[in-house]
XYZ file of C-alpha atoms in Angstrom:
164
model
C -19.212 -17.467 37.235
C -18.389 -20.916 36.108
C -14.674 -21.388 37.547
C -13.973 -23.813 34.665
C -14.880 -21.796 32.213
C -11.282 -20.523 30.320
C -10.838 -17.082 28.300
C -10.843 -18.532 25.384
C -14.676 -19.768 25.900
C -15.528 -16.445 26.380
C -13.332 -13.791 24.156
C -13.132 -14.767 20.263
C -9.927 -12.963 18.785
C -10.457 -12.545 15.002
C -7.885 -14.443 13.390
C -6.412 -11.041 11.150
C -5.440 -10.032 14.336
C -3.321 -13.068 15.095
C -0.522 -12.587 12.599
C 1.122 -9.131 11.217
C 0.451 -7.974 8.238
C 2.774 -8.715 4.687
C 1.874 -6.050 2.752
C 3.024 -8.928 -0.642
C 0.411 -10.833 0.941
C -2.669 -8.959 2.440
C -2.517 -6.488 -0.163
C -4.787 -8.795 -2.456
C -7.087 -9.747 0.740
C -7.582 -6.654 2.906
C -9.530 -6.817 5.501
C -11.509 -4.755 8.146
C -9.266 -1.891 8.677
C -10.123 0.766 11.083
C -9.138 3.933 10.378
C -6.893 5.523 13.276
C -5.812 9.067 13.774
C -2.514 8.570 12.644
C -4.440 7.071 9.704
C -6.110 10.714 8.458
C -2.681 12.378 9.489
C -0.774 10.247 6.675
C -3.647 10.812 4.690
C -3.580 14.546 4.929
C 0.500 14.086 3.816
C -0.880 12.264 1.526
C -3.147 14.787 -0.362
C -0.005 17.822 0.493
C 2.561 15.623 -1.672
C -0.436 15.130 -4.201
C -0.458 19.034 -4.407
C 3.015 19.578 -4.134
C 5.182 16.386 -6.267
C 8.226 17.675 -5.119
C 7.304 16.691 -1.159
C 6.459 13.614 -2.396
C 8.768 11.530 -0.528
C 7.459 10.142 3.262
C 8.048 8.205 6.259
C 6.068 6.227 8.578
C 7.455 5.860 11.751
C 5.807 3.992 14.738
C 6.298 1.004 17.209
C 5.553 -2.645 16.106
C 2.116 -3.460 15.920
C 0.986 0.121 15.249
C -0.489 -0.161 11.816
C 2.120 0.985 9.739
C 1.823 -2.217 7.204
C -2.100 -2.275 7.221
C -2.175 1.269 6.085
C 0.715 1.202 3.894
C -2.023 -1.711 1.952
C -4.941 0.499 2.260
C -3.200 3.734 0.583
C -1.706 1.533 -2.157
C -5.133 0.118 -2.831
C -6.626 3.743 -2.981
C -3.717 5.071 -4.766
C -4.376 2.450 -7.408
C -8.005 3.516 -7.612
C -9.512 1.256 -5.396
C -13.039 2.726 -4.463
C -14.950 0.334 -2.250
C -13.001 0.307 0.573
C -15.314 0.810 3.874
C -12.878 2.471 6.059
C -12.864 5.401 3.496
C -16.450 5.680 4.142
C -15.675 6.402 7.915
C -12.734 9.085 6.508
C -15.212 11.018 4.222
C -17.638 11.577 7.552
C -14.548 13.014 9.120
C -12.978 15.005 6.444
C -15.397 14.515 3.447
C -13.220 17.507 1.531
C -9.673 15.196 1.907
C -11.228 12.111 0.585
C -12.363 14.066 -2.290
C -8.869 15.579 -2.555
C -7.769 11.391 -2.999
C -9.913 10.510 -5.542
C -10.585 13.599 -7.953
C -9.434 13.805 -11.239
C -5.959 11.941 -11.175
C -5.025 8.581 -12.903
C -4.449 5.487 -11.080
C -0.725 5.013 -8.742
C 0.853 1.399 -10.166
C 1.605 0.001 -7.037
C 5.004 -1.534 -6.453
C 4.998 -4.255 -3.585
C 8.179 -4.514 -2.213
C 8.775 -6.018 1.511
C 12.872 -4.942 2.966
C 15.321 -8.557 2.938
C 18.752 -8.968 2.691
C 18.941 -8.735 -1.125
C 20.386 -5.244 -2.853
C 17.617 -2.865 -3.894
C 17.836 -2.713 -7.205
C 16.712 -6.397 -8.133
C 14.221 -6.300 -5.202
C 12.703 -3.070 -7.153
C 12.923 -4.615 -10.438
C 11.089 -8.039 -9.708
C 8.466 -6.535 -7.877
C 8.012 -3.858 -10.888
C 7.982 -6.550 -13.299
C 5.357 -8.398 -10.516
C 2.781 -5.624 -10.980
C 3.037 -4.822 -14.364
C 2.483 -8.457 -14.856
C -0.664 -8.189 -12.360
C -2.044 -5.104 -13.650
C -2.137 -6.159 -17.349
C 1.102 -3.659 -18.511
C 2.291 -6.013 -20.909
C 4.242 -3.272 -23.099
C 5.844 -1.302 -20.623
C 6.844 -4.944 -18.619
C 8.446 -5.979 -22.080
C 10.308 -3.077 -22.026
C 11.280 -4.074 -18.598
C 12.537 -7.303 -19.529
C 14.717 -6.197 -22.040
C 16.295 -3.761 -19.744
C 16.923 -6.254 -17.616
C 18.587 -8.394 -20.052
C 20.997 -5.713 -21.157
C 21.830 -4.799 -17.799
C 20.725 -7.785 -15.396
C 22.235 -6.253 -12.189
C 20.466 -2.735 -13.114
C 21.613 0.109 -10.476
C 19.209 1.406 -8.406
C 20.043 4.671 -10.237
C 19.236 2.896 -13.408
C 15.681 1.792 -11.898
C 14.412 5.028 -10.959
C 14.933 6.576 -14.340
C 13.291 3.628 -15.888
C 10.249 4.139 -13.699
């Protein structure tokens, strides 16, 4: 072997595996995600919280670099309906009955984009609620948003969950 020849001349890294991933940002340009097996086990919570609303509430706990951001903009883009997405492909050859389970007969999630900074929750919640309405073509319901927002412009994040 050529003793010049660097890794770099022989190993190509794709370059959506040079940077983490924003779920604000990659959630309008996913790409290539490979389903993991931590990926059908938060899918299987998934379809339990779908049966049971109550148990809706989850975590996703891992290491950096693990995935938790890529999947987190995979589910919202199934949970909003999203149907060609490959990697679901893969899922339904491995558990064809839960991927069924995710897409029969139940209207479309909204999803609400919202990355963790040094802001209270509250107006994080509300501008990224007013961010997808916008998006998603909710003109009404953002409206009513809008107002709310007026009346009470530093809404509690009490206030915000009963609005949504």
């Amino acid at each position: 072997m050529d003793s010049s020849l660097l890794l770099a001349d022989v190993v190509e890294v794709r370059s959506r595996f040079l940077r983490s991933v924003h779920l604000e940002r990659d959630y309008a340009f996913p790409d290539g995600y490979h389903p993991t097996a931590s990926t059908y086990q938060g899918l299987q919570a998934l379809v339990r919280a779908l049966d049971y609303p109550a148990d809706r509430a989850m975590t996703l706990i891992g290491p950096y670099g693990a995935g938790k951001s890529a999947f987190c903009v995979q589910l919202a883009r199934l949970l909003e309906g999203c149907t060609d997405l490959p990697w679901l492909q893969m899922a339904e050859h491995r558990n064809a009955a839960m991927v069924q389970r995710l897409q029969r007969d139940r209207r479309p999630f909204l999803p609400v984009l919202l990355v963790g900074s040094r802001r209270p929750l509250a107006p994080s919640l509300t501008a990224a609620l007013m961010q997808s309405l916008q998006h998603r073509g909710h003109g009404r319901l953002l409206q009513r948003l809008q107002a709310e927002a007026l009346r009470c412009p530093v809404p509690s994040s009490r206030r915000m969950a009963d609005f949504c």
